[in-house]
XYZ file of C-alpha atoms in Angstrom:
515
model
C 5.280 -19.808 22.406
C 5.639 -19.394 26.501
C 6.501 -23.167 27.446
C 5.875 -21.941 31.110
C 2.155 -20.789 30.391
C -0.134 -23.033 32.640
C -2.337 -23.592 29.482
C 0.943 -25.075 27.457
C 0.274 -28.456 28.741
C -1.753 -31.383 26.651
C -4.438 -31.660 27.737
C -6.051 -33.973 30.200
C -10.184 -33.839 29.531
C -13.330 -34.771 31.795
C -16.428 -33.778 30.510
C -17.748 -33.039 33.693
C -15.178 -30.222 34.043
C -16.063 -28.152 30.837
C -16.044 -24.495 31.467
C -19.129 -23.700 29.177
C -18.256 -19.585 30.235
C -17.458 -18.404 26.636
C -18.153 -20.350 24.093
C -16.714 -19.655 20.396
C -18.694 -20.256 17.271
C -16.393 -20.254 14.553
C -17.812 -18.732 11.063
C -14.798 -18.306 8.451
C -16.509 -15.944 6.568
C -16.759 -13.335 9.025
C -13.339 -13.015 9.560
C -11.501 -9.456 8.540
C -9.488 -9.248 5.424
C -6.136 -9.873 6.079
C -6.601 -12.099 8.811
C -7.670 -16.026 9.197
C -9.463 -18.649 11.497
C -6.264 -19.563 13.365
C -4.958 -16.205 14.355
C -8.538 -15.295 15.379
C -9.092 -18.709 17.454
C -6.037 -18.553 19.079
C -6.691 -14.845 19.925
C -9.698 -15.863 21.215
C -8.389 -19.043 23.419
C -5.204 -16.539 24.673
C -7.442 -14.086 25.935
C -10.478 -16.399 27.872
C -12.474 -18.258 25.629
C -13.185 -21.600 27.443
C -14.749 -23.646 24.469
C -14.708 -23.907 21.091
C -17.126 -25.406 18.204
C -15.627 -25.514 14.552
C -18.750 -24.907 12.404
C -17.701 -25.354 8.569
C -20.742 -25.715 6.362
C -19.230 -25.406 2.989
C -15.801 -27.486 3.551
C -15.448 -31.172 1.921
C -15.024 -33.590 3.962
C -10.802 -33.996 3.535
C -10.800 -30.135 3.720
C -12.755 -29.689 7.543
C -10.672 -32.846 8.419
C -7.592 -31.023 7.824
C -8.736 -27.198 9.146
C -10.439 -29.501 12.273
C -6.605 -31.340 13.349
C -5.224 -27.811 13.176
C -7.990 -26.116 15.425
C -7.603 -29.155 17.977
C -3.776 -28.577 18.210
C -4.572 -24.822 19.723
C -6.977 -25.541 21.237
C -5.268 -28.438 23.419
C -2.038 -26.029 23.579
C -4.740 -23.697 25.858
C -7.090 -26.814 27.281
C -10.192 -25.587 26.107
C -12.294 -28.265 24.181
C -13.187 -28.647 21.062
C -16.833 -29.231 19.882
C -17.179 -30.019 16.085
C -20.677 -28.720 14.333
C -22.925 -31.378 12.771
C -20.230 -33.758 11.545
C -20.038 -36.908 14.451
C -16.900 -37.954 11.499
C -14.758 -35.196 11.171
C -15.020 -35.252 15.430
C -14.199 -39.056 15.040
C -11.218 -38.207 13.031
C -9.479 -35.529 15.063
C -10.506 -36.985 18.532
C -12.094 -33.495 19.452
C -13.895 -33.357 22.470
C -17.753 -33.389 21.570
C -20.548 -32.806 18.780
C -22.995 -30.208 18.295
C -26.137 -31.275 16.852
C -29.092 -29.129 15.086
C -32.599 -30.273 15.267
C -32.267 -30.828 11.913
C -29.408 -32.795 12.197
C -28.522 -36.331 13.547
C -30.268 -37.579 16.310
C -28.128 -37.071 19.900
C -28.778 -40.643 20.404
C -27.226 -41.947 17.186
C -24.678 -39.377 17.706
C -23.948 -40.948 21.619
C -23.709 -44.410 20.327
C -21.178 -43.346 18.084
C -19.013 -41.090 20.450
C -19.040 -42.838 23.459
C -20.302 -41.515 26.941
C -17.318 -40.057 27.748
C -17.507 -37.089 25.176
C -19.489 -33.761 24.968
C -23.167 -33.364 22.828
C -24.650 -30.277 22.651
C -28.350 -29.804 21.306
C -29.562 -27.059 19.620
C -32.965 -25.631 21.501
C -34.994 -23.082 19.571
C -38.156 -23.066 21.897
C -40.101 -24.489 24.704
C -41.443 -27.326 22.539
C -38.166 -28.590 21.428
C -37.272 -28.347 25.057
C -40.218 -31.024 26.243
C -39.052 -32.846 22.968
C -35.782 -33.686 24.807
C -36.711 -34.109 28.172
C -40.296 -36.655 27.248
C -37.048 -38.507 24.665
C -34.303 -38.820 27.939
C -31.221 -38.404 24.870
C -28.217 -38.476 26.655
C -26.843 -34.663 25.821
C -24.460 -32.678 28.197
C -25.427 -29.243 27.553
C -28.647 -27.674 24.807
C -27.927 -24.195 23.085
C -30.641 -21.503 23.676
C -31.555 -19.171 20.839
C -31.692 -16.888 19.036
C -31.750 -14.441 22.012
C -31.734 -11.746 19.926
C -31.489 -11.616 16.235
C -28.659 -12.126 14.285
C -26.959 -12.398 10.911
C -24.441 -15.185 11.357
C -26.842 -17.677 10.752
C -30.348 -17.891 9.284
C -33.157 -18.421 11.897
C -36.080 -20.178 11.374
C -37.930 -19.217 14.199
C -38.690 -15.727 15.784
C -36.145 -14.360 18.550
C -36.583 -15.987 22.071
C -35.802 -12.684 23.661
C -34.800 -13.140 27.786
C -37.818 -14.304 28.426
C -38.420 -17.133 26.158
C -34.799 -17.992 27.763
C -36.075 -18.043 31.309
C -39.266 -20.210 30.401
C -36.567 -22.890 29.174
C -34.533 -22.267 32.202
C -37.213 -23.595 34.345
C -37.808 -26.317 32.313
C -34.485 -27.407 33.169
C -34.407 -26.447 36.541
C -37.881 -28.160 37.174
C -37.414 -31.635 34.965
C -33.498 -31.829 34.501
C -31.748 -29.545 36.827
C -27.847 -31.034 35.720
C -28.329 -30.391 31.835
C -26.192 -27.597 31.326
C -26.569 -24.390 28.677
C -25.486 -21.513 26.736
C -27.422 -18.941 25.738
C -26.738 -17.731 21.938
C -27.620 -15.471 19.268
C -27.284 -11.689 18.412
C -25.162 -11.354 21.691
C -22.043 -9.065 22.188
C -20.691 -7.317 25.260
C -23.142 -4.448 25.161
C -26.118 -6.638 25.693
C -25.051 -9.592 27.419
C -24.818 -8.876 31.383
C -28.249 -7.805 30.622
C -29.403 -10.302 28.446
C -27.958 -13.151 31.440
C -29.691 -11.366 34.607
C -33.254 -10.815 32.948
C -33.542 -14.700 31.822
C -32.149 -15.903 35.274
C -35.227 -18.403 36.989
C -34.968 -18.089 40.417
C -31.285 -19.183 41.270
C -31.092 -20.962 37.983
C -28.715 -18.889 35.189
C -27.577 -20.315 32.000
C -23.763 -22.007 32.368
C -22.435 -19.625 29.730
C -22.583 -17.765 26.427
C -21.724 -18.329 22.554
C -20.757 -15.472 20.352
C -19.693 -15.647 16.367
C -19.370 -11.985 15.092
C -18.417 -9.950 18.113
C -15.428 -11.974 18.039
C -14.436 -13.754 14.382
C -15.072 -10.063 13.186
C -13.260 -8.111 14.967
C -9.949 -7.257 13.840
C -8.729 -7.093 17.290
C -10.241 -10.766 18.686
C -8.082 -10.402 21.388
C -9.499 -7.174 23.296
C -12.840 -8.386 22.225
C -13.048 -11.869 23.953
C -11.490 -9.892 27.107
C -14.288 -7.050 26.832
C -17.149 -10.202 26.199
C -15.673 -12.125 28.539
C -16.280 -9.070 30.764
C -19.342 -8.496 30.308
C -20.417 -12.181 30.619
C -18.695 -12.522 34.176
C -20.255 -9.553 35.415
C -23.661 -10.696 34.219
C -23.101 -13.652 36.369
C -21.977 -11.904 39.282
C -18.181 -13.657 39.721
C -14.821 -12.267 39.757
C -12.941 -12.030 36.184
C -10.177 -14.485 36.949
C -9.783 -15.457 33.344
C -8.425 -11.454 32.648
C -5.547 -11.206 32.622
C -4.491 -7.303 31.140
C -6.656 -4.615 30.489
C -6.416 -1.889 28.206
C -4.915 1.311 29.487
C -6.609 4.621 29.505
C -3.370 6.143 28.356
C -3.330 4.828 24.970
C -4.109 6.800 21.753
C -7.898 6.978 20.610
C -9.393 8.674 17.791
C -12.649 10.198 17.803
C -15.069 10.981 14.882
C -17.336 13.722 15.468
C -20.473 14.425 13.689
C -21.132 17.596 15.644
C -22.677 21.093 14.614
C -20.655 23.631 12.956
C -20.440 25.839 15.925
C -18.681 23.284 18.470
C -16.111 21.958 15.575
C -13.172 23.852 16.001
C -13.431 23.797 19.983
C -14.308 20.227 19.886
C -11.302 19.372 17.997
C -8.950 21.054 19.930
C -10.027 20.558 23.526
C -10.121 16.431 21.865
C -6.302 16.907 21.144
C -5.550 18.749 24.801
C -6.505 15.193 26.539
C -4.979 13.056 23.743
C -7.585 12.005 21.237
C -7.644 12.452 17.675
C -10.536 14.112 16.106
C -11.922 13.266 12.611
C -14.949 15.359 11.388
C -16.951 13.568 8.977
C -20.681 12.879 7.889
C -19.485 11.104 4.778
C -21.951 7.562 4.462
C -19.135 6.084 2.945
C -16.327 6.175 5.613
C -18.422 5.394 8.532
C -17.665 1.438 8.371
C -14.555 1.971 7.261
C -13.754 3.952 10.528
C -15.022 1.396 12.651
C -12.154 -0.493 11.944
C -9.781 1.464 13.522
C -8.405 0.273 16.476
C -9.663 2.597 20.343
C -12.526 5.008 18.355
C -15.157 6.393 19.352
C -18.234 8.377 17.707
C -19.752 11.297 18.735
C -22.714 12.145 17.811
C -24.377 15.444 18.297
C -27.498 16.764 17.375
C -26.526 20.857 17.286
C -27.130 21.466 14.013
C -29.852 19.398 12.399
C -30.723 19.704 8.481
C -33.201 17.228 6.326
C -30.627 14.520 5.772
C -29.579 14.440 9.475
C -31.088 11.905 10.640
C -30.130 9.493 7.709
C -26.484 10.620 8.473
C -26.907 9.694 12.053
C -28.959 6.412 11.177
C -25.784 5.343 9.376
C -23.512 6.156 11.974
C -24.953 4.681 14.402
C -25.337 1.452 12.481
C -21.593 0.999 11.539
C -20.559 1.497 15.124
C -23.240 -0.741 16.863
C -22.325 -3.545 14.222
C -18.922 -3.461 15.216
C -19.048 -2.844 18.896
C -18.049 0.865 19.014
C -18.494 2.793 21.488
C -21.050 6.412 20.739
C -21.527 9.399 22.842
C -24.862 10.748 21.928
C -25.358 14.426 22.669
C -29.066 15.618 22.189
C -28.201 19.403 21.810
C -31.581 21.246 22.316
C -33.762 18.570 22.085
C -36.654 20.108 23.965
C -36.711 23.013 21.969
C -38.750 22.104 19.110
C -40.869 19.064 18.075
C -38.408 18.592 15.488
C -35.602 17.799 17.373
C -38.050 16.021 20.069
C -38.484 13.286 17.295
C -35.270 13.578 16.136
C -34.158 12.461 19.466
C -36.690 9.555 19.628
C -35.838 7.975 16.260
C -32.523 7.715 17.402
C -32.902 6.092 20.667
C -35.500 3.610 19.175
C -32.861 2.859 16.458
C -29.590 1.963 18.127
C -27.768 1.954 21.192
C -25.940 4.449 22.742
C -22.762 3.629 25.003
C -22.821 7.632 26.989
C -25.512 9.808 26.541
C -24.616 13.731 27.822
C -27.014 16.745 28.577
C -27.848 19.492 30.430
C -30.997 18.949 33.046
C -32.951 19.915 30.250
C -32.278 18.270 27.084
C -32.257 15.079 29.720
C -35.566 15.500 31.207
C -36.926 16.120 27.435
C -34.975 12.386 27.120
C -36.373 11.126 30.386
C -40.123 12.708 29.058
C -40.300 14.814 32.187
C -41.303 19.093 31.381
C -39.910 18.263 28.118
C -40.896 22.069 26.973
C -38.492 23.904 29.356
C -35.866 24.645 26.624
C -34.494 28.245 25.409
C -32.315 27.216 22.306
C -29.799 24.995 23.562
C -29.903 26.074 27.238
C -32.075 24.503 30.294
C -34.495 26.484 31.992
C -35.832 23.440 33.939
C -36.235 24.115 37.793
C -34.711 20.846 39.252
C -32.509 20.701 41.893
C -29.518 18.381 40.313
C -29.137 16.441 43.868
C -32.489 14.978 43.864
C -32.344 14.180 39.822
C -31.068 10.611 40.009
C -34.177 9.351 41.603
C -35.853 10.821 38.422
C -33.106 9.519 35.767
C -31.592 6.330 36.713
C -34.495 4.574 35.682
C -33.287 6.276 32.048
C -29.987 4.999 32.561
C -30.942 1.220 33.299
C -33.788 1.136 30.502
C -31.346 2.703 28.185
C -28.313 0.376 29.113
C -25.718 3.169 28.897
C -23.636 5.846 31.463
C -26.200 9.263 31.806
C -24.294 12.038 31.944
C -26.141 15.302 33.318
C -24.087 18.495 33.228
C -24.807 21.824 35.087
C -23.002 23.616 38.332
C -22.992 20.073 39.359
C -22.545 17.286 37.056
C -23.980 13.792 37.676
C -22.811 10.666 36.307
C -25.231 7.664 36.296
C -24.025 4.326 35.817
C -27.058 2.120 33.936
C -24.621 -0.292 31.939
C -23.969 -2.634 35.150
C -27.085 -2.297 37.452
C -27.063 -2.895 41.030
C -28.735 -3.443 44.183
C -28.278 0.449 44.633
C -27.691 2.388 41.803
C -24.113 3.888 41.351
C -23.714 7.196 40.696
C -21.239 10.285 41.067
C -21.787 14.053 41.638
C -19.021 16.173 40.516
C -18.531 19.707 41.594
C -15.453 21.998 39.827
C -15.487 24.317 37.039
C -15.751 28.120 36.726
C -18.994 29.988 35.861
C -16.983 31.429 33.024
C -18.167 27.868 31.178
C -21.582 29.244 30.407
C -19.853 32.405 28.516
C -18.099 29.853 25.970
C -20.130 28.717 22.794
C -19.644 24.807 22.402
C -18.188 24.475 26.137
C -20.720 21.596 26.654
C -20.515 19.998 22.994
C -16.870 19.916 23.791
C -17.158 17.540 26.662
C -18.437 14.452 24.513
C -15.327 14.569 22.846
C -13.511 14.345 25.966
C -15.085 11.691 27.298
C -15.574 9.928 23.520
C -11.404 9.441 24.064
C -11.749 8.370 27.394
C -14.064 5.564 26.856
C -12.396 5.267 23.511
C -9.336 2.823 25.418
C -11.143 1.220 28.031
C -13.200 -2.503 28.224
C -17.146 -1.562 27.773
C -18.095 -2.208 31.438
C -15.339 0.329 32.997
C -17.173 3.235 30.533
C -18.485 4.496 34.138
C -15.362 4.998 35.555
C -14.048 6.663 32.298
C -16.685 8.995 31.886
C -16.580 10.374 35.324
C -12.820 10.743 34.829
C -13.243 12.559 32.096
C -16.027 14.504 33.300
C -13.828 15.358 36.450
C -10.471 16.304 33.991
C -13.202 18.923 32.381
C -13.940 20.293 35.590
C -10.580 20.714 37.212
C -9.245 21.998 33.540
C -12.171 24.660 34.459
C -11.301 25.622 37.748
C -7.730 26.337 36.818
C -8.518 28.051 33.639
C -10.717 30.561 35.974
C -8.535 31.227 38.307
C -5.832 33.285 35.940
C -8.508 34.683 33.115
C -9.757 38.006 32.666
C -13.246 37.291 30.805
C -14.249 34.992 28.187
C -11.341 35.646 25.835
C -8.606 34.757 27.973
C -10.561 31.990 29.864
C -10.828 30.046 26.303
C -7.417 29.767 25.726
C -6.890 29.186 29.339
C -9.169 26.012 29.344
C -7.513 24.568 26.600
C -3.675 24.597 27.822
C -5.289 23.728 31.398
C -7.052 20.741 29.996
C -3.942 19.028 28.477
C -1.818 19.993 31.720
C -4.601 18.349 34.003
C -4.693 15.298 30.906
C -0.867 15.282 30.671
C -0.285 14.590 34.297
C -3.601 12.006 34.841
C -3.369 13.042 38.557
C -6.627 14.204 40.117
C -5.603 13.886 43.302
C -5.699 17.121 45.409
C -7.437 18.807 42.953
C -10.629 21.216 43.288
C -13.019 18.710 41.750
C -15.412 17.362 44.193
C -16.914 13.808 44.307
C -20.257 14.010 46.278
């Protein structure tokens, strides 16, 4: 243990200071093979967590009493509170900091009497009724917990999803009756949904105080990088600095990527994947996708090249194991305007799950976007757009979609709809050799590249990633033209140009344009 860390002090606690940023919701049973609830808590508390509730529904009495006392030790070794679920005894016996209540549970003023004023109650707020409940009965509570946001599996609901805007309707409630009650929003949130999920239930100026998670951090066999990546995500959704951060992780380290890509781009995928310093995996086996979601920096890419009958269950599945345990996907709707087929295929997928970098030519992302989706010969664009004056007509697609559009052609765009803005941010990128269009799989190739880009990097930097990527595939292309002959020697070319240009991670002076 570092005796100098700022955090290695016991600690001194006023409820009125409580950081109520990230809040952890401990479930035991979540937790990886393997591992347990103290290496994952203090994970969690090492990397910015800034409270904690122990929620043990099966334990005896003696049992939570004993798992409580060791819970309270970390968390005092990092000053972050402790808020025991339900139990106003087992609190009582360790001393923790406060007591989360159901509405099913005891009543918060029982609960004060027994406590004292000068410790934390939290209230459990499932809808707007509940919420005049508690403000007509004045109970002394610090802070309520909203949800479910969204739905979730940690814990059985009772009632439907609130959804932002069921959030926001409580929000002014507060604001309007009870503007110092504090909250945290909760249920079914993880860092790909939660900037979003905090700016569309803002009311007015008024914003929940902070956010509690279970799964996207208990199940994640690296809690660490996950409460840095949630974290993340939560600051940014609030608009402040990330002064809790303290590393990130770097682009340079190893990735693997699985590709479930048509037969035609395999070979080139894999190899241009291993040039910038990925590890490909081909496989549409059902049976290894979760099992590949475990492993530490991957990233699936998913491409529609080659559909068959069972496709779209493959890619159902796929997408399932890597949206339940926060992986990042790279879809790649190859040809999707060229058939009705593939036209469905396309929208079954993007009402199903979420998709982290989506990458097309003009075509295949107007067919996406539902503008002249017809303008398709096989894989190739025939759409008359010029590519300057497309993100006024796809960053809407971007923002709706939550994820970084990528647009290829003589110019590429990159459109950033994970983290809106004011203005939307956004990046031409100029490079490349016309030689590119005389290479099957050239363009299937570059999800791969930026799958092990994105691969090593916290969700909300995917922007930067993917236009780093994109611009490594460009310069790689430039190069590669400048000493081939044709097709045939431009191939090989690329290949050794891409992992110089990856090798060296220097862009600067190059003949890549940012516009």
């Amino acid at each position: 243990m570092d005796l100098l860390h700022p955090r290695n002090k016991r600690m001194t606690f006023n409820k009125e200071d409580t950081d109520y940023t990230l809040y952890l919701v401990t479930n035991n049973e979540l937790i990886p093979s393997g591992l347990d609830i103290y290496g994952q808590v203090e994970k969690s508390l090492q990397n910015g967590v800034t409270l904690v509730q122990l929620r043990e529904k099966e334990l005896d009495t003696g049992a939570f009493i004993a798992r409580a006392r060791k819970i309270h030790e970390l968390c005092e070794r990092y000053n972050v509170p402790l808020i025991i679920n339900d139990r106003v005894d087992v609190a009582l016996a360790v001393d923790a900091e406060g007591v989360h209540v159901g509405q099913d549970d005891m009543d918060p003023a029982l609960v004060r009497k027994m406590i004292g004023p000068q410790k934390i109650i939290g209230l459990s707020i499932r809808n707007e009724e509940e919420m005049w409940e508690l403000l007509k009965s004045g109970a002394d509570v610090d802070y309520i917990g909203i949800g479910a946001v969204y739905s979730t599996k940690t814990k059985k609901v009772n009632k439907p999803q609130q959804g932002p805007n069921g959030v926001k309707r409580i929000l002014q409630l507060i604001s309007e009756n009870r503007p110092s009650l504090k909250s945290v929003i909760i249920g079914g949130l993880n860092k790909y949904n939660i900037t979003w999920a905090l700016r569309e239930s803002q009311f007015g100026n008024k914003t929940t105080d902070g956010v509690a998670v279970v799964s996207c951090i208990m199940a994640q066999h690296d809690a660490g990088r996950e409460t840095l990546e949630t974290l993340d995500s939560i600051l940014v959704g609030f608009q402040r600095s990330n002064e809790h951060v303290t590393k990130k992780v770097n682009n340079s380290d190893s990735s693997v990527v699985h590709f479930i890509t048509n037969s035609v781009a395999q070979q080139f995928s894999a190899n241009t994947c291993i040039a910038v310093g990925g590890s490909p995996i081909m496989s549409e086996n059902l049976n290894e996708f979760d099992d590949f979601t475990k492993i530490p920096n991957i990233c699936l890419v998913l491409n529609t090249g080659t559909p068959k009958l069972e496709s779209l269950t493959i890619y159902q599945n796929a997408l399932k194991a890597y949206n339940a345990n926060m992986r990042p996907v790279i879809f790649d709707p190859v040809g999707c305007g060229a058939t009705e087929m593939r036209r469905e295929l396309m929208r079954s997928l993007l009402s199903f799950g979420h998709f982290t970098v989506i990458k097309g030519n003009l075509g295949e992302i107007a067919t996406l976007a539902g503008i002249n989706g017809e303008n398709m010969r096989g894989v190739d664009s025939t759409l008359d757009l010029d590519i300057r004056s497309a993100v006024d007509k796809f960053s809407k697609v971007a923002i709706d979609l939550k994820c970084v559009l990528v647009i290829t052609g003589k110019t590429d765009i990159v459109i950033n709809g994970i983290l809106p803005k004011e203005k939307i941010e956004y990046c031409y990128v100029d490079g490349g050799d016309p030689l590119m269009a005389n290479i099957t799989a050239s363009g299937c190739a570059l999800g791969g590249v930026i799958a092990r880009h994105v691969a090593c990097v916290p969700y909300i930097d995917t922007f930067a990633a993917t236009v780093m990527a994109v611009s490594t595939y460009k310069e790689a292309a430039y190069r590669a033209g400048l000493k081939s002959k044709g097709p045939g020697t431009f191939l090989a070319n690329f290949v050794d140009e891409l992992y110089s240009v990856s090798t060296s991670r220097n862009l600067e002076n190059t003949h890549v344009t940012y516009m």
